[in-house]
Amino acid sequence: MVNVTLDHVTKIFGKVRAVDNVSLKIKHGEFMVLLGPSGCGKTTTLRLIAGLEKPTSGRILFNEEDVTYLPPRARNISMVFQSYAVWPHMTVYENIAFPLKIKKYNEEEIRRRVKWAAELLKIEELLNRYPHQLSGGQRQRVAVARAIVVEPRVLLMDEPLSNLDAVLRVRMRSELKKLQRQIKVTTIYVTHDQVEAMTMGDRIAVMNEGKIMQVGVPREVYYRPANTFVAGFIGSPQMNFIEVTVKTEGEKIVLDAGSFNVPPPKGYDRVLDKYLGKTLILGIRPEHIYVGDYVPSNVKVVTLNGKVDFIETLGSDTILHIGVDDTIIIVKVPGEVHVRVGDNVKIHLNEDAIRLFDKHTGKAIT
Amino acid sequence: MTMRKEIFTPEKKQQIYRLLLYGGAVIVSVWILAPIALIALAALSTPRDLYDIHKVLPTSFTLDHMYKLLFVLGAWQALINSILVALLTIGLSFLLGLPAGYALSRFIFPGRDTLKLLVLTTRMFPVMILAIPLTVLYIQLGLSDTLVGVALAHTSMVLPFVILITSSIFASVPVEYEEAAMIFGLSHAKAFLKVTLPLALPGLAASAIFTFIMSWNEVFVAAILTFTNRTLPAHILTTALASPDYFKFAAGLIMTIPAMIFVFIARKYLVTMWGITLR
């Protein structure tokens, strides 16, 4: 049972606040993903947990034990590196057995455990090879086997899939997740890939500029982003952001986007009083907009008239760039659509999926 | 146009490439080996054959000059001295240079780049200028005419290069290898010994060769700092040069062989280890 707690952790390199007052609780057996763009501090956070860096301030706890200033070797953790860091001067067997040898397991126990890890990762037949005789994917498996063989308290992974080719990456994604469920080790996984984060994480901590922007289960960060950063970072293509002004039209409140009005989405009508006359950001995901005449009957929509500006055909999906006056709205529809550039089309914004953000703070309005 | 293409088929190109490669290798080998072979022949031939103008290559051989040079004129002791000094120089310069090279490659600290440059300033002054003060200092310290003294002088000459070479070798070993070792239970020092050092071995072999050759060849400092405990080049400078030609050739051969043996052994570590080549 290991809970990892980051308590107001800050790390400053020179003048850069790489990690800025981060507090985070990771529960035992949880698969926590640190997600963010490069340079957001996610890898530094991981290295702080590993003990490869010491924080400028704040504490790191494993359960109640303060490990902030313990060297990595005293923390009983494992790590999978982005470059795998499988030692080239040792065979696969020696690589996997290394952590066990240092922890002074007896010869038989070492053999048993290496066999167990190798079987789990399907690399039994590679045990006598040297790393340079392996493919990238195989080396990665060795790195994972080495990391789990000691049954660590915490398993840390730093973009372990980013050097694999696309097909292998998708396969390893599910394999790693299954493996983690099987051995139930508290896992902290760093990635910049939102698909990895969404598919693998029990919870996701989205980071930007050293700060945690939102922590939540994948559904939550996708459907209820806490701010414009999270809203924009998660989802592909990016969420549409439209500036709107809160106005009254007779008795009703409307969101004025310049050339068109949007009625306040469900649940927002009461809170919007406070924002009268102010500018907000309306966010709607491309996949939450319908095109043409078909709209599912139980969905409330806001309908706008637009003109097709550009079409990207992806096969499984089609991305339409639709100009509503001078605003371009990106729409993602499954399969193919029979429209051409220049066509006039109706688009329907799913009202439930509309999110509103404060323009200045970027925070979601609820 | 089509005719031209047919002349240089890929196989033809391959053959031409091979021809040039092997041809070049042969020329370079002959260029290097011919003088050594000629020295060996002259060193081992009888004086009569050597001075016979009708003979290009000698036909009768003797080990007499080699024997006399080594055991009568004292070259054997000088040879042992030279090997001891060279090994001591490698030991001392690695003892001091490896940690310095490691620190320069791994840690970021103020003045790192300046320090890297400053290391070289020790070679700014010609040894000639230092000769007298160095001798005086050595006499005062009781290091004069000792092998340790010569090795110390050689160490100071070779240290900047050892530091710079090893720092670039250590920089070529990814820091993740070391970090992984620390994560899996080793201290920083042990991670260095068990992971970084073995991986740096090819590069270290290269700088060991460099150090050995430098110390082996160095004659000026060795000559001014010793009187009785001479290293081989210093010894030969004073004895063989005043002797007949065949002694000079014998001296040349004695100079060459141990260096060749050392390079031959170190070479094994130089090329590839565990099938990987570190850059």
XYZ file of C-alpha atoms in Angstrom:
645
model
C 0.000 0.000 0.000
C 1.743 3.160 -1.129
C 0.152 6.562 -1.515
C 2.406 9.198 -3.005
C 1.877 12.754 -1.819
C 3.422 15.867 -3.278
C 3.055 18.655 -0.767
C 3.579 22.150 -2.231
C 6.612 21.016 -4.208
C 8.637 23.646 -6.066
C 11.762 23.144 -8.132
C 13.697 26.101 -9.482
C 16.510 25.742 -12.018
C 18.368 29.047 -12.121
C 15.580 31.470 -12.949
C 13.113 28.889 -14.228
C 10.344 27.597 -11.999
C 10.209 24.104 -13.507
C 7.748 22.857 -10.918
C 5.670 25.511 -9.226
C 3.950 24.732 -5.949
C 2.566 21.370 -7.030
C 0.373 19.410 -4.647
C -0.923 16.026 -5.708
C -2.084 12.843 -4.046
C -1.675 9.544 -5.860
C -3.542 6.635 -4.366
C -2.246 3.119 -3.917
C -2.427 1.079 -7.102
C -3.498 4.089 -9.106
C -2.294 4.791 -12.657
C -1.673 8.524 -12.583
C -0.726 10.271 -15.805
C 1.137 13.564 -15.822
C 0.142 15.167 -19.103
C 1.366 18.381 -20.641
C 3.341 20.002 -23.439
C 7.132 19.781 -23.440
C 8.709 21.984 -20.810
C 5.629 21.953 -18.585
C 7.505 20.375 -15.673
C 6.017 16.895 -15.856
C 9.358 15.108 -16.255
C 10.930 17.223 -13.505
C 8.022 16.272 -11.244
C 8.719 12.606 -12.000
C 12.434 13.044 -11.336
C 11.622 14.673 -8.011
C 9.545 11.656 -7.054
C 12.401 9.413 -8.201
C 14.924 11.350 -6.143
C 17.053 12.227 -9.165
C 16.347 15.878 -8.326
C 15.847 17.509 -4.961
C 13.011 20.043 -4.631
C 13.732 23.678 -3.829
C 10.857 23.572 -1.364
C 7.997 21.298 -0.407
C 7.808 17.672 0.662
C 7.324 14.312 -1.008
C 5.738 11.537 1.024
C 5.357 7.811 0.421
C 2.484 7.068 2.784
C 3.601 8.892 5.951
C 7.304 8.551 5.222
C 9.056 11.743 4.146
C 11.309 10.764 1.219
C 12.053 14.305 0.011
C 15.785 14.072 0.599
C 16.307 10.327 0.326
C 18.602 9.213 -2.509
C 16.875 7.223 -5.279
C 18.311 3.907 -4.073
C 16.631 4.269 -0.672
C 13.154 4.835 -2.096
C 12.455 1.357 -3.448
C 11.117 2.640 -6.734
C 11.530 1.666 -10.360
C 11.677 3.746 -13.460
C 11.281 3.206 -17.188
C 13.217 5.828 -19.106
C 12.253 7.398 -22.405
C 15.507 6.101 -23.889
C 14.944 2.777 -22.032
C 18.441 3.015 -20.475
C 18.968 -0.720 -20.865
C 22.665 -1.170 -20.081
C 24.492 -2.130 -23.273
C 27.291 -4.039 -21.538
C 24.930 -6.522 -19.900
C 22.755 -9.235 -21.401
C 18.985 -9.000 -21.100
C 19.131 -11.451 -18.200
C 21.806 -9.437 -16.416
C 19.853 -6.253 -16.985
C 16.698 -7.635 -15.434
C 18.573 -9.385 -12.626
C 20.607 -6.272 -11.753
C 18.136 -4.665 -9.287
C 17.698 -8.043 -7.580
C 21.439 -8.627 -7.276
C 21.911 -5.254 -5.637
C 19.123 -5.993 -3.195
C 20.951 -9.268 -2.397
C 18.308 -11.774 -3.390
C 19.635 -15.323 -3.531
C 20.555 -16.892 -6.858
C 17.464 -19.075 -7.094
C 15.054 -16.287 -6.224
C 16.717 -14.079 -8.833
C 16.280 -16.751 -11.497
C 12.653 -17.296 -10.530
C 11.795 -13.601 -10.615
C 13.618 -12.862 -13.861
C 11.728 -15.763 -15.420
C 8.443 -14.396 -14.102
C 9.089 -10.900 -15.465
C 10.385 -12.211 -18.780
C 7.303 -14.372 -19.231
C 5.026 -11.500 -18.371
C 6.628 -9.372 -21.067
C 7.148 -12.235 -23.519
C 10.913 -11.880 -23.778
C 12.000 -15.305 -22.453
C 13.866 -16.164 -25.630
C 15.855 -12.925 -25.562
C 17.447 -13.402 -22.153
C 20.920 -14.256 -23.442
C 21.100 -11.469 -25.981
C 22.763 -8.109 -25.679
C 20.634 -4.955 -26.039
C 22.190 -3.991 -29.368
C 20.757 -7.213 -30.825
C 17.225 -6.136 -29.914
C 14.683 -3.924 -31.635
C 13.406 -0.781 -29.960
C 10.214 -2.502 -28.893
C 12.106 -5.426 -27.373
C 14.459 -3.106 -25.525
C 11.448 -1.352 -24.135
C 10.061 -4.625 -22.838
C 13.395 -5.323 -21.152
C 13.236 -1.914 -19.489
C 9.731 -2.645 -18.210
C 10.717 -6.140 -17.029
C 13.670 -4.669 -15.135
C 11.351 -2.107 -13.566
C 8.757 -4.567 -12.267
C 11.055 -7.415 -11.232
C 11.742 -5.975 -7.779
C 8.061 -5.251 -7.083
C 8.732 -1.582 -6.482
C 6.669 0.642 -4.198
C 6.194 3.104 -7.033
C 6.680 2.585 -10.750
C 7.692 5.694 -12.674
C 7.499 5.911 -16.437
C 8.896 8.787 -18.460
C 7.341 8.816 -21.933
C 8.131 5.120 -22.370
C 6.275 4.776 -25.650
C 7.431 7.881 -27.462
C 10.331 6.156 -29.256
C 8.217 3.315 -30.631
C 6.551 3.255 -34.023
C 2.831 3.984 -34.210
C 1.563 0.392 -34.409
C 3.731 -0.829 -31.548
C 2.818 2.183 -29.463
C -0.870 1.363 -29.630
C -0.211 -2.262 -28.701
C 2.103 -1.445 -25.805
C -0.427 1.066 -24.524
C -2.953 -1.611 -23.699
C -0.281 -4.107 -22.631
C 1.258 -1.719 -20.122
C -2.141 -0.831 -18.742
C -3.082 -4.504 -18.341
C 0.273 -5.244 -16.726
C -0.234 -2.426 -14.243
C -3.693 -3.760 -13.330
C -2.188 -7.199 -12.870
C 0.620 -6.242 -10.520
C -1.307 -3.379 -8.889
C 1.656 -1.098 -8.445
C 1.215 2.630 -7.899
C 2.249 4.080 -11.246
C 3.117 7.587 -12.331
C 3.303 7.951 -16.065
C 4.570 11.024 -17.901
C 3.434 11.751 -21.437
C 2.689 14.585 -23.811
C 0.331 12.349 -25.780
C -3.274 13.006 -24.813
C -4.435 9.725 -26.337
C -2.063 7.788 -24.079
C -3.252 9.809 -21.121
C -6.922 9.253 -21.899
C -6.599 5.529 -22.592
C -4.188 4.561 -19.810
C -4.757 6.872 -16.885
C -7.037 6.181 -13.959
C -6.604 9.864 -13.380
C -4.842 12.560 -15.362
C -2.970 15.553 -13.977
C -2.688 18.137 -16.732
C 0.324 20.402 -16.267
C 1.404 23.654 -17.835
C 4.284 25.990 -16.951
C 5.118 24.022 -13.833
C 1.605 24.138 -12.434
C -1.130 21.541 -12.283
C -4.055 22.810 -14.320
C -6.519 20.055 -13.510
C -6.602 16.615 -11.950
C -9.395 14.233 -12.777
C -10.522 11.022 -14.391
C -10.215 11.053 -18.206
C -13.940 11.714 -18.745
C -13.819 14.676 -16.434
C -10.874 16.425 -18.093
C -12.447 15.790 -21.475
C -16.032 16.836 -20.725
C -15.487 19.298 -17.915
C -12.129 20.998 -18.540
C -11.312 23.349 -15.678
C -9.821 26.023 -17.911
C -9.066 26.972 -21.496
C -5.626 25.348 -21.342
C -6.971 21.904 -20.501
C -9.854 22.388 -22.914
C -7.455 23.245 -25.707
C -4.810 20.656 -24.881
C -7.089 17.650 -24.710
C -9.004 16.664 -27.817
C -8.039 16.638 -31.456
C -8.753 18.756 -33.390
C -8.637 21.422 -30.720
C -11.777 22.750 -29.089
C -13.318 25.759 -30.851
C -12.992 28.956 -28.840
C -15.356 31.808 -29.685
C -15.390 35.148 -27.889
C -18.890 36.090 -26.770
C -20.373 39.016 -24.842
C -23.110 38.419 -22.301
C -26.123 40.590 -23.199
C -29.798 40.857 -22.482
C -32.300 40.617 -25.281
C -35.676 41.550 -23.840
C -36.098 39.317 -20.807
C -33.552 36.759 -21.882
C -29.771 36.582 -21.569
C -27.891 35.810 -24.790
C -24.275 35.269 -25.732
C -23.422 37.643 -28.533
C -20.658 36.355 -30.802
C -20.819 39.388 -33.054
C -22.589 38.042 -36.055
C -24.725 35.489 -34.293
C -26.310 34.940 -30.902
C -26.224 31.808 -28.791
C -28.796 31.218 -26.065
C -27.189 30.358 -22.718
C -26.627 26.627 -22.508
C -28.450 24.533 -19.954
C -27.289 25.077 -16.390
C -25.598 28.358 -17.185
C -28.662 30.666 -17.266
C -28.547 31.489 -13.564
C -24.817 32.146 -13.140
C -24.587 34.388 -16.195
C -26.291 37.344 -14.442
C -22.975 38.170 -12.844
C -21.270 38.396 -16.212
C -23.653 40.840 -17.922
C -21.715 43.032 -20.331
C -18.556 40.985 -19.906
C -16.665 38.973 -22.505
C -16.474 35.209 -22.116
C -14.982 32.397 -24.143
C -17.374 29.833 -25.508
C -15.795 26.447 -26.047
C -17.247 23.625 -28.094
C -15.474 20.499 -29.292
C -15.455 19.776 -33.049
C -17.031 16.363 -32.404
C -19.977 17.976 -30.599
C -21.217 19.795 -33.679
C -23.538 18.241 -36.233
C -23.637 19.172 -39.898
C -26.577 19.110 -42.292
C -30.127 18.121 -41.514
C -29.690 15.137 -39.230
C -29.647 15.823 -35.504
C -30.331 13.116 -32.920
C -33.807 13.747 -31.536
C -32.887 13.918 -27.840
C -30.148 16.520 -28.265
C -30.784 20.229 -27.826
C -28.806 22.230 -30.329
C -27.971 25.775 -31.353
C -28.187 26.042 -35.111
C -25.988 28.369 -37.143
C -25.640 28.986 -40.876
C -22.189 28.718 -42.352
C -20.145 28.162 -45.453
C -17.658 25.340 -46.001
C -14.196 26.873 -46.125
C -11.940 23.821 -46.182
C -12.258 20.029 -45.968
C -9.769 17.534 -44.477
C -10.605 13.928 -45.256
C -9.084 11.506 -42.737
C -10.976 8.405 -43.867
C -12.536 7.505 -40.551
C -13.494 11.135 -39.959
C -13.862 14.322 -41.913
C -12.759 17.663 -40.539
C -14.736 20.619 -41.901
C -13.681 24.211 -41.495
C -16.891 26.185 -41.548
C -17.022 29.943 -41.738
C -19.821 31.510 -39.777
C -19.358 35.093 -40.969
C -15.761 35.805 -40.039
C -15.433 33.066 -37.393
C -14.049 29.700 -38.490
C -15.573 26.776 -36.626
C -13.939 23.352 -36.882
C -16.335 20.435 -37.101
C -15.465 16.754 -36.923
C -17.950 14.329 -38.406
C -17.595 10.572 -38.585
C -17.076 9.005 -42.004
C -17.517 10.964 -45.191
C -19.723 13.954 -45.839
C -20.989 15.029 -49.194
C -20.298 18.720 -49.122
C -17.968 20.810 -51.187
C -15.941 23.908 -50.444
C -18.237 26.913 -50.820
C -21.449 25.068 -49.948
C -23.825 26.705 -47.504
C -24.484 24.366 -44.597
C -26.295 24.372 -41.283
C -24.264 23.431 -38.214
C -25.781 22.447 -34.911
C -23.879 22.993 -31.674
C -24.748 20.463 -28.980
C -25.911 22.719 -26.172
C -24.923 20.331 -23.394
C -21.366 20.246 -24.672
C -20.870 24.020 -24.669
C -18.448 25.234 -21.993
C -17.951 28.834 -20.949
C -14.678 30.276 -19.683
C -13.689 33.572 -18.121
C -11.697 35.459 -20.721
C -9.116 36.842 -18.289
C -8.449 33.946 -15.956
C -9.243 31.243 -18.492
C -11.140 29.398 -15.761
C -14.332 27.510 -16.495
C -17.575 29.099 -15.377
C -19.854 26.740 -13.532
C 24.416 7.888 -71.726
C 23.242 4.305 -71.469
C 26.758 3.086 -72.248
C 28.136 5.042 -69.334
C 25.593 3.650 -66.974
C 26.556 0.128 -67.957
C 30.224 0.713 -67.220
C 29.508 1.648 -63.616
C 27.102 -1.016 -62.484
C 26.674 -1.253 -58.709
C 28.873 -4.366 -58.643
C 31.590 -2.592 -60.599
C 31.411 0.350 -58.237
C 31.709 -2.015 -55.307
C 34.779 -3.630 -56.878
C 36.444 -0.300 -57.558
C 35.685 0.833 -54.046
C 37.240 -2.337 -52.649
C 40.288 -2.010 -54.860
C 40.852 1.540 -53.648
C 40.271 0.567 -50.035
C 42.634 -2.397 -50.005
C 45.177 -0.593 -52.181
C 45.155 2.319 -49.770
C 45.479 0.001 -46.784
C 48.499 -1.720 -48.356
C 50.221 1.573 -49.135
C 49.685 2.921 -45.623
C 50.873 -0.352 -44.076
C 54.035 -0.433 -46.177
C 54.651 3.221 -45.403
C 54.558 2.494 -41.684
C 56.037 -1.006 -41.601
C 58.913 -0.632 -44.082
C 61.088 1.584 -41.838
C 60.394 -0.659 -38.869
C 61.339 -3.726 -40.912
C 64.510 -2.040 -42.161
C 65.476 -1.053 -38.615
C 64.852 -4.613 -37.458
C 66.987 -6.036 -40.287
C 69.832 -3.645 -39.595
C 69.641 -4.263 -35.877
C 69.863 -8.019 -36.298
C 72.400 -8.271 -39.118
C 76.119 -8.738 -38.629
C 78.210 -5.582 -39.056
C 79.897 -7.104 -42.109
C 76.581 -7.582 -43.936
C 75.338 -4.164 -42.874
C 78.348 -2.359 -44.330
C 78.633 -4.560 -47.461
C 77.728 -2.251 -50.330
C 76.922 -5.251 -52.586
C 74.139 -6.413 -50.334
C 70.753 -4.706 -50.243
C 69.387 -7.100 -47.666
C 71.674 -8.771 -45.136
C 71.896 -12.561 -45.098
C 73.674 -13.332 -41.843
C 72.101 -12.393 -38.537
C 73.147 -11.979 -34.919
C 71.544 -11.059 -31.618
C 74.869 -9.732 -30.416
C 74.069 -5.988 -30.630
C 70.747 -6.386 -28.974
C 72.330 -8.425 -26.185
C 75.174 -5.983 -25.649
C 72.888 -2.966 -25.682
C 70.441 -4.509 -23.270
C 72.703 -6.209 -20.784
C 76.144 -4.655 -21.134
C 75.182 -1.046 -21.781
C 72.224 -1.105 -19.358
C 69.322 -0.618 -21.747
C 67.401 -3.438 -20.068
C 67.185 -1.497 -16.812
C 66.261 1.642 -18.756
C 63.552 -0.293 -20.581
C 62.103 -1.484 -17.275
C 62.327 2.104 -16.005
C 60.503 3.378 -19.053
C 57.701 0.855 -18.685
C 57.388 1.656 -14.978
C 57.318 5.387 -15.643
C 54.731 4.986 -18.422
C 52.472 2.796 -16.287
C 52.891 5.115 -13.321
C 52.024 8.060 -15.556
C 48.867 6.312 -16.746
C 47.947 5.517 -13.151
C 48.537 9.023 -11.840
C 46.964 10.836 -14.761
C 43.872 8.604 -14.614
C 43.626 8.982 -10.857
C 43.535 12.758 -11.245
C 42.115 13.096 -14.737
C 39.134 10.727 -14.583
C 37.314 12.470 -11.720
C 38.067 15.846 -13.296
C 36.846 14.678 -16.698
C 33.747 13.200 -15.120
C 32.964 16.388 -13.225
C 33.401 18.486 -16.367
C 31.088 16.203 -18.335
C 28.320 15.650 -15.787
C 28.007 18.639 -13.513
C 27.062 22.155 -14.412
C 28.894 24.629 -12.206
C 29.984 28.245 -12.575
C 33.167 28.592 -14.594
C 32.992 25.143 -16.116
C 33.874 26.228 -19.642
C 36.606 28.552 -18.411
C 38.082 25.725 -16.399
C 38.045 23.477 -19.438
C 40.157 26.032 -21.257
C 42.386 26.797 -18.276
C 43.341 23.144 -18.053
C 45.236 23.600 -21.294
C 47.232 26.599 -20.068
C 49.593 24.221 -18.274
C 50.903 23.421 -21.736
C 51.380 27.076 -22.638
C 54.980 27.204 -21.416
C 57.663 25.208 -23.225
C 59.367 22.684 -20.973
C 62.717 24.272 -21.871
C 61.788 27.350 -19.856
C 60.821 25.231 -16.886
C 63.859 22.969 -17.045
C 66.108 24.749 -14.528
C 63.423 25.696 -11.939
C 61.985 22.190 -12.201
C 65.357 20.566 -11.590
C 66.010 22.815 -8.598
C 62.572 22.086 -7.197
C 63.041 18.360 -7.718
C 66.390 18.389 -5.938
C 64.813 20.245 -3.009
C 61.910 17.795 -2.863
C 64.192 14.812 -3.171
C 62.440 13.732 -6.350
C 65.441 14.226 -8.575
C 66.702 11.067 -10.273
C 63.628 9.062 -9.222
C 61.144 7.289 -11.458
C 58.233 8.781 -9.512
C 59.644 12.204 -10.281
C 59.732 11.520 -14.012
C 56.236 10.029 -13.875
C 54.960 13.147 -12.062
C 56.464 15.386 -14.726
C 54.939 13.249 -17.475
C 51.606 13.294 -15.658
C 51.580 17.069 -15.592
C 52.285 17.102 -19.309
C 49.587 14.626 -20.252
C 46.929 15.495 -17.673
C 45.174 18.246 -19.664
C 44.635 15.841 -22.535
C 43.471 13.041 -20.271
C 40.959 15.413 -18.668
C 39.624 16.679 -21.981
C 39.520 13.248 -23.642
C 37.828 11.532 -20.701
C 35.324 14.340 -20.244
C 34.159 13.863 -23.817
C 34.123 10.080 -23.327
C 31.964 10.370 -20.214
C 29.702 12.835 -21.978
C 29.143 10.174 -24.643
C 27.797 7.704 -22.067
C 24.117 8.661 -21.656
C 23.401 9.931 -18.175
C 20.259 7.759 -18.073
C 22.413 4.619 -17.775
C 23.827 6.006 -14.570
C 20.490 7.291 -13.322
C 18.901 3.904 -13.963
C 21.643 2.273 -11.874
C 20.976 4.765 -9.076
C 17.220 4.132 -9.244
C 17.801 0.384 -9.039
C 19.841 0.633 -5.899
C 23.373 1.929 -6.415
C 25.015 5.021 -4.993
C 26.335 7.581 -7.459
C 29.916 6.386 -6.989
C 28.988 2.735 -7.517
C 26.830 3.584 -10.509
C 29.904 5.239 -11.979
C 32.090 2.203 -11.312
C 29.606 -0.434 -12.481
C 27.971 1.295 -15.422
C 29.762 4.395 -16.681
C 33.321 3.143 -16.330
C 32.853 -0.144 -18.235
C 31.003 1.700 -20.965
C 33.765 4.276 -21.208
C 36.483 1.607 -21.482
C 37.139 1.959 -25.234
C 37.721 5.671 -24.831
C 39.825 5.132 -21.746
C 41.949 2.629 -23.674
C 42.523 5.302 -26.289
C 43.685 7.820 -23.735
C 45.839 5.138 -22.060
C 47.565 4.532 -25.398
C 48.014 8.248 -25.848
C 49.491 8.606 -22.376
C 51.769 5.600 -22.770
C 53.180 6.775 -26.093
C 53.692 10.295 -24.807
C 55.591 9.071 -21.755
C 57.491 6.462 -23.805
C 58.675 9.050 -26.309
C 59.426 11.861 -23.909
C 63.153 12.431 -23.697
C 63.857 16.010 -22.631
C 62.316 16.023 -19.160
C 63.496 12.468 -18.558
C 67.026 13.452 -19.481
C 67.225 16.517 -17.245
C 65.547 14.970 -14.223
C 67.535 11.736 -14.051
C 71.178 10.761 -13.989
C 71.357 7.114 -13.044
C 67.698 5.998 -13.265
C 67.285 6.860 -16.900
C 64.304 5.958 -19.019
C 64.988 4.259 -22.315
C 64.981 7.301 -24.633
C 67.154 9.278 -22.225
C 69.477 6.323 -21.825
C 69.777 5.748 -25.545
C 70.346 9.425 -26.147
C 73.503 9.238 -24.078
C 74.803 5.760 -24.919
C 73.705 4.426 -28.281
C 74.155 7.670 -30.163
C 77.843 7.559 -29.455
C 78.047 3.976 -30.754
C 78.301 2.370 -34.206
C 75.273 2.356 -36.506
C 74.130 -1.191 -35.708
C 73.765 -0.216 -32.064
C 71.606 2.697 -33.088
C 69.387 0.376 -35.086
C 69.239 -2.065 -32.200
C 68.246 0.804 -29.927
C 65.530 1.804 -32.358
C 64.147 -1.714 -32.358
C 64.208 -1.924 -28.569
C 62.350 1.384 -28.447
C 59.686 0.184 -30.856
C 58.795 -3.293 -29.631
C 57.351 -2.608 -26.133
C 55.251 0.286 -27.464
C 53.892 -1.977 -30.175
C 53.040 -4.692 -27.667
C 51.242 -2.187 -25.427
C 49.229 -0.687 -28.282
C 48.381 -4.182 -29.486
C 46.920 -5.108 -26.099
C 45.067 -1.805 -25.599
C 43.724 -1.932 -29.146
C 41.400 -4.766 -28.164
C 39.459 -2.374 -25.967
C 39.621 0.401 -28.482
C 37.545 -0.903 -31.340
C 34.322 -2.398 -30.143
C 33.105 -3.839 -26.906
C 29.918 -5.801 -26.504
C 29.373 -5.162 -30.189
C 28.777 -1.469 -29.680
C 30.904 1.461 -30.647
C 30.769 4.472 -28.411
C 31.187 7.846 -29.964
